[in-house]
mmCIF file of C-alpha atoms in Angstrom:
data_model
loop_
_atom_site.group_PDB
_atom_site.id
_atom_site.type_symbol
_atom_site.label_atom_id
_atom_site.label_comp_id
_atom_site.label_asym_id
_atom_site.label_seq_id
_atom_site.Cartn_x
_atom_site.Cartn_y
_atom_site.Cartn_z
ATOM 1 C CA MET A 1 -31.076 4.563 16.038
ATOM 2 C CA ARG A 2 -29.059 7.757 16.295
ATOM 3 C CA GLU A 3 -31.128 8.976 19.262
ATOM 4 C CA ALA A 4 -30.773 5.545 21.037
ATOM 5 C CA LEU A 5 -26.961 5.685 20.571
ATOM 6 C CA ASP A 6 -26.735 9.386 21.649
ATOM 7 C CA THR A 7 -28.589 8.356 24.805
ATOM 8 C CA TYR A 8 -26.660 5.308 25.559
ATOM 9 C CA LEU A 9 -23.237 7.001 25.092
ATOM 10 C CA ARG A 10 -24.158 10.194 27.264
ATOM 11 C CA GLU A 11 -25.306 7.931 30.044
ATOM 12 C CA ARG A 12 -21.928 6.328 29.943
ATOM 13 C CA GLY A 13 -19.775 9.326 30.290
ATOM 14 C CA TYR A 14 -19.202 10.270 26.626
ATOM 15 C CA GLU A 15 -19.541 13.671 25.227
ATOM 16 C CA VAL A 16 -21.563 13.296 22.012
ATOM 17 C CA THR A 17 -22.392 15.426 19.018
ATOM 18 C CA SER A 18 -24.827 13.968 16.329
ATOM 19 C CA TYR A 19 -24.897 14.952 12.589
ATOM 20 C CA PRO A 20 -27.878 13.932 10.424
ATOM 21 C CA ASN A 21 -25.589 13.152 7.361
ATOM 22 C CA TYR A 22 -22.132 13.379 5.881
ATOM 23 C CA ASP A 23 -22.516 16.846 4.360
ATOM 24 C CA VAL A 24 -23.502 18.336 7.580
ATOM 25 C CA LEU A 25 -20.749 16.692 9.520
ATOM 26 C CA ILE A 26 -18.075 17.843 7.065
ATOM 27 C CA ALA A 27 -19.369 21.538 7.240
ATOM 28 C CA GLN A 28 -19.675 21.636 11.068
ATOM 29 C CA LEU A 29 -17.078 19.286 12.599
ATOM 30 C CA ASP A 30 -13.800 20.612 14.073
ATOM 31 C CA PRO A 31 -11.507 17.966 12.926
ATOM 32 C CA SER A 32 -9.287 18.423 16.165
ATOM 33 C CA GLU A 33 -12.193 17.797 18.460
ATOM 34 C CA PRO A 34 -13.303 14.064 18.200
ATOM 35 C CA THR A 35 -11.370 11.259 19.821
ATOM 36 C CA ALA A 36 -13.844 8.794 17.727
ATOM 37 C CA LEU A 37 -16.248 8.987 15.014
ATOM 38 C CA VAL A 38 -19.047 6.415 14.726
ATOM 39 C CA VAL A 39 -20.122 6.314 11.220
ATOM 40 C CA ASP A 40 -23.459 4.910 9.979
ATOM 41 C CA VAL A 41 -22.494 3.651 6.538
ATOM 42 C CA GLN A 42 -25.208 4.627 4.126
ATOM 43 C CA GLY A 43 -25.986 4.720 0.432
ATOM 44 C CA VAL A 44 -23.362 2.172 -0.678
ATOM 45 C CA PRO A 45 -25.439 -0.489 -2.540
ATOM 46 C CA ARG A 46 -22.422 -1.508 -4.611
ATOM 47 C CA GLY A 47 -19.659 0.540 -3.125
ATOM 48 C CA GLU A 48 -19.503 2.742 -6.367
ATOM 49 C CA PRO A 49 -16.812 5.415 -6.517
ATOM 50 C CA GLY A 50 -19.382 8.201 -6.717
ATOM 51 C CA SER A 51 -21.446 7.151 -3.674
ATOM 52 C CA ARG A 52 -21.793 9.705 -0.845
ATOM 53 C CA PHE A 53 -20.043 7.275 1.625
ATOM 54 C CA THR A 54 -17.088 6.926 -0.652
ATOM 55 C CA GLN A 55 -16.840 10.602 -1.052
ATOM 56 C CA PHE A 56 -17.068 11.032 2.801
ATOM 57 C CA SER A 57 -14.482 8.251 3.175
ATOM 58 C CA GLN A 58 -12.010 10.159 1.020
ATOM 59 C CA TRP A 59 -12.652 13.329 2.988
ATOM 60 C CA LEU A 60 -11.622 11.419 6.181
ATOM 61 C CA SER A 61 -8.410 10.350 4.561
ATOM 62 C CA ARG A 62 -7.457 13.884 3.367
ATOM 63 C CA THR A 63 -8.631 15.398 6.702
ATOM 64 C CA TYR A 64 -6.660 12.881 8.956
ATOM 65 C CA GLN A 65 -3.322 12.174 7.243
ATOM 66 C CA ASP A 66 -1.309 11.948 10.576
ATOM 67 C CA PRO A 67 -2.101 8.725 12.452
ATOM 68 C CA GLU A 68 -1.215 10.447 15.685
ATOM 69 C CA THR A 69 -4.280 12.912 15.326
ATOM 70 C CA THR A 70 -6.697 10.550 13.582
ATOM 71 C CA PRO A 71 -9.623 9.710 15.748
ATOM 72 C CA SER A 72 -10.774 6.154 16.175
ATOM 73 C CA LEU A 73 -13.325 5.181 13.408
ATOM 74 C CA VAL A 74 -16.131 2.727 14.144
ATOM 75 C CA TYR A 75 -18.216 1.845 11.095
ATOM 76 C CA LEU A 76 -21.969 0.681 11.376
ATOM 77 C CA LEU A 77 -22.943 -1.636 8.371
ATOM 78 C CA ARG A 78 -26.129 -3.227 7.610
ATOM 79 C CA LYS A 79 -25.905 -6.958 7.716
ATOM 80 C CA GLY A 80 -25.667 -8.461 4.296
ATOM 81 C CA SER A 81 -24.243 -5.086 2.686
ATOM 82 C CA ARG A 82 -21.222 -5.323 0.657
ATOM 83 C CA ARG A 83 -18.332 -4.170 2.652
ATOM 84 C CA PRO A 84 -17.077 -0.680 1.057
ATOM 85 C CA HIS A 85 -13.398 0.427 0.967
ATOM 86 C CA PHE A 86 -12.517 2.369 4.268
ATOM 87 C CA HIS A 87 -9.872 4.948 3.398
ATOM 88 C CA VAL A 88 -9.409 5.247 7.253
ATOM 89 C CA PRO A 89 -9.537 1.732 8.745
ATOM 90 C CA GLY A 90 -11.643 0.897 11.825
ATOM 91 C CA PRO A 91 -13.739 -1.819 13.259
ATOM 92 C CA VAL A 92 -17.043 -2.683 11.781
ATOM 93 C CA ILE A 93 -20.276 -3.502 13.645
ATOM 94 C CA LYS A 94 -23.188 -5.148 11.684
ATOM 95 C CA LYS A 95 -26.697 -3.861 12.068
ATOM 96 C CA PRO A 96 -28.751 -4.707 13.913
ATOM 97 C CA PHE A 97 -26.647 -4.985 17.078
ATOM 98 C CA PRO A 98 -27.081 -4.560 20.880
ATOM 99 C CA LEU A 99 -26.120 -1.229 22.142
ATOM 100 C CA GLU A 100 -23.377 -2.692 24.457
ATOM 101 C CA LYS A 101 -21.531 -3.942 21.414
ATOM 102 C CA LEU A 102 -20.721 -0.376 20.500
ATOM 103 C CA GLY A 103 -20.005 0.351 24.179
ATOM 104 C CA GLU A 104 -17.486 -2.519 24.298
ATOM 105 C CA THR A 105 -15.834 -1.416 20.955
ATOM 106 C CA LEU A 106 -15.352 2.095 22.183
ATOM 107 C CA ARG A 107 -14.086 1.038 25.565
ATOM 108 C CA SER A 108 -11.485 -1.090 23.815
ATOM 109 C CA LEU A 109 -10.434 1.938 21.579
ATOM 110 C CA LEU A 110 -10.568 4.667 24.087
ATOM 111 C CA GLY A 111 -10.840 3.133 27.600
ATOM 112 C CA ASP A 112 -13.695 3.775 30.025
ATOM 113 C CA PRO A 113 -14.497 7.482 30.219
ATOM 114 C CA THR A 114 -16.000 6.976 33.780
ATOM 115 C CA ARG A 115 -12.934 5.427 35.102
ATOM 116 C CA THR A 116 -11.002 7.439 37.509
ATOM 117 C CA GLU A 117 -7.493 6.903 39.177
ATOM 118 C CA ARG A 118 -7.868 4.102 41.667
ATOM 119 C CA ALA A 119 -6.272 4.375 45.095
ATOM 120 C CA PRO A 120 -3.110 2.399 45.535
ATOM 121 C CA PHE A 121 -3.051 -0.610 47.961
ATOM 122 C CA GLN A 122 -1.262 -3.745 48.635
ATOM 123 C CA VAL A 123 -2.019 -7.121 50.048
ATOM 124 C CA GLU A 124 0.434 -8.788 52.605
ATOM 125 C CA THR A 125 -0.174 -12.440 51.949
ATOM 126 C CA ASP A 126 1.730 -13.609 54.876
ATOM 127 C CA THR A 127 -0.616 -11.983 57.349
ATOM 128 C CA ASN A 128 -3.614 -11.547 54.975
ATOM 129 C CA THR A 129 -3.541 -7.639 55.529
ATOM 130 C CA LEU A 130 -5.013 -5.320 53.173
ATOM 131 C CA GLN A 131 -3.296 -2.066 53.423
ATOM 132 C CA GLY A 132 -4.066 1.412 51.785
ATOM 133 C CA ALA A 133 -3.794 5.145 52.159
ATOM 134 C CA GLU A 134 -6.372 5.073 55.052
ATOM 135 C CA GLY A 135 -5.181 2.216 57.044
ATOM 136 C CA ALA A 136 -5.064 -1.516 57.146
ATOM 137 C CA GLU A 137 -7.667 -4.393 57.466
ATOM 138 C CA HIS A 138 -7.006 -8.058 58.324
ATOM 139 C CA LEU A 139 -8.723 -10.445 55.693
ATOM 140 C CA THR A 140 -9.960 -13.796 56.391
ATOM 141 C CA ASN A 141 -8.373 -16.655 54.466
ATOM 142 C CA ILE A 142 -11.460 -16.896 52.058
ATOM 143 C CA GLU A 143 -11.371 -13.031 51.596
ATOM 144 C CA ALA A 144 -7.589 -12.922 50.860
ATOM 145 C CA ASN A 145 -8.013 -15.914 48.504
ATOM 146 C CA LEU A 146 -10.892 -14.275 46.676
ATOM 147 C CA LEU A 147 -9.211 -10.919 46.389
ATOM 148 C CA ALA A 148 -5.940 -12.830 45.040
ATOM 149 C CA TYR A 149 -7.993 -14.724 42.454
ATOM 150 C CA LEU A 150 -9.856 -11.709 41.140
ATOM 151 C CA MET A 151 -6.700 -9.655 40.903
ATOM 152 C CA ALA A 152 -4.915 -12.502 39.016
ATOM 153 C CA HIS A 153 -7.837 -12.487 36.485
ATOM 154 C CA GLU A 154 -7.954 -8.523 36.237
ATOM 155 C CA GLY A 155 -10.400 -7.313 33.657
ATOM 156 C CA GLU A 156 -12.247 -10.750 33.364
ATOM 157 C CA ILE A 157 -15.984 -11.053 34.358
ATOM 158 C CA LEU A 158 -16.153 -13.930 36.814
ATOM 159 C CA HIS A 159 -19.342 -15.824 37.617
ATOM 160 C CA PRO A 160 -20.069 -16.735 41.062
ATOM 161 C CA ARG A 161 -20.176 -20.458 40.044
ATOM 162 C CA THR A 162 -16.470 -19.958 38.797
ATOM 163 C CA LEU A 163 -15.315 -18.286 41.993
ATOM 164 C CA LEU A 164 -17.067 -21.061 44.026
ATOM 165 C CA ALA A 165 -15.193 -23.797 42.208
ATOM 166 C CA GLU A 166 -11.770 -21.985 42.095
ATOM 167 C CA VAL A 167 -11.601 -20.183 45.499
ATOM 168 C CA TRP A 168 -13.867 -22.462 47.522
ATOM 169 C CA GLN A 169 -13.192 -25.551 45.709
ATOM 170 C CA TYR A 170 -16.783 -26.345 45.687
ATOM 171 C CA HIS A 171 -18.408 -27.997 42.554
ATOM 172 C CA ASP A 172 -21.854 -28.107 43.873
ATOM 173 C CA ASP A 173 -23.102 -24.513 42.784
ATOM 174 C CA ALA A 174 -26.267 -24.597 45.072
ATOM 175 C CA GLY A 175 -26.350 -21.331 46.682
ATOM 176 C CA ALA A 176 -23.321 -19.965 44.863
ATOM 177 C CA ASN A 177 -24.699 -16.533 44.288
ATOM 178 C CA THR A 178 -25.761 -15.944 47.978
ATOM 179 C CA LEU A 179 -22.218 -17.320 49.414
ATOM 180 C CA VAL A 180 -20.148 -15.450 46.938
ATOM 181 C CA ARG A 181 -22.198 -12.196 47.387
ATOM 182 C CA ALA A 182 -21.808 -12.240 51.227
ATOM 183 C CA HIS A 183 -17.888 -12.473 51.035
ATOM 184 C CA VAL A 184 -17.836 -9.971 48.207
ATOM 185 C CA SER A 185 -19.672 -7.638 50.432
ATOM 186 C CA ASN A 186 -17.310 -8.090 53.406
ATOM 187 C CA LEU A 187 -14.377 -7.500 51.015
ATOM 188 C CA ARG A 188 -15.793 -4.426 49.757
ATOM 189 C CA ARG A 189 -16.564 -3.131 53.264
ATOM 190 C CA LYS A 190 -12.823 -3.573 54.248
ATOM 191 C CA MET A 191 -11.720 -2.004 50.935
ATOM 192 C CA ARG A 192 -13.757 0.989 51.491
ATOM 193 C CA SER A 193 -12.312 1.029 55.073
ATOM 194 C CA VAL A 194 -8.620 1.385 53.872
ATOM 195 C CA LEU A 195 -8.970 2.791 50.377
ATOM 196 C CA GLY A 196 -11.925 5.028 50.881
ATOM 197 C CA SER A 197 -13.521 3.443 47.767
ATOM 198 C CA ASP A 198 -14.348 -0.270 46.616
ATOM 199 C CA GLU A 199 -14.406 0.867 42.755
ATOM 200 C CA GLN A 200 -11.669 -1.713 41.887
ATOM 201 C CA LEU A 201 -14.354 -4.494 42.455
ATOM 202 C CA GLU A 202 -16.941 -4.179 39.956
ATOM 203 C CA THR A 203 -20.412 -5.926 39.941
ATOM 204 C CA ILE A 204 -21.539 -6.788 36.541
ATOM 205 C CA ARG A 205 -25.279 -7.362 36.835
ATOM 206 C CA GLY A 206 -26.328 -10.743 35.939
ATOM 207 C CA LYS A 207 -22.809 -12.051 35.106
ATOM 208 C CA GLY A 208 -20.555 -11.997 38.063
ATOM 209 C CA TYR A 209 -17.533 -9.839 39.320
ATOM 210 C CA ARG A 210 -14.469 -8.088 37.808
ATOM 211 C CA PHE A 211 -11.469 -6.527 39.254
ATOM 212 C CA VAL A 212 -10.098 -3.388 37.676
ATOM 213 C CA ALA A 213 -6.729 -1.924 38.787
#
């Protein structure tokens, strides 16, 4: 599991250091380095005071006494196990779990490490004009409505069926993916023309589209 998590996180832009057990981590970790610690809770059948995890948890509380410098903690706990006392609080993920569950948790705590500063732009609603640092593009009514709807639901993943109903006012979703994909493609092209990038409009494979400012 450690190798799978290591690969998953590195592929998503995180710098990762793995430790085989608590003792090695305590001996080798520079406390000022991590922005997050993902801790696999081991050896806590009853949460007894002398367990290795309890000792490690106490080390965390002694090492990180200032909340401003304490890294985010995420605990991995086997489903059905008794929840121990966490001296440094953090979200708990029950094993087994899909890898993306950890990804979502870390993004909620730290943000997306691959996200860069987005190019500023504005939309003139009266004229359906998209303006950016590299010029301006006229949007069709559908493109303008689509962009406005995505922006109004920033951060939400919107399925093509939802967009078809809310933007087009169609309630027969036959051909939804093809129709929405075509207009998203045109909108992306115009965004690249005036912004130099279409990073604000993300495609979430198999789920839909998301606008990220």
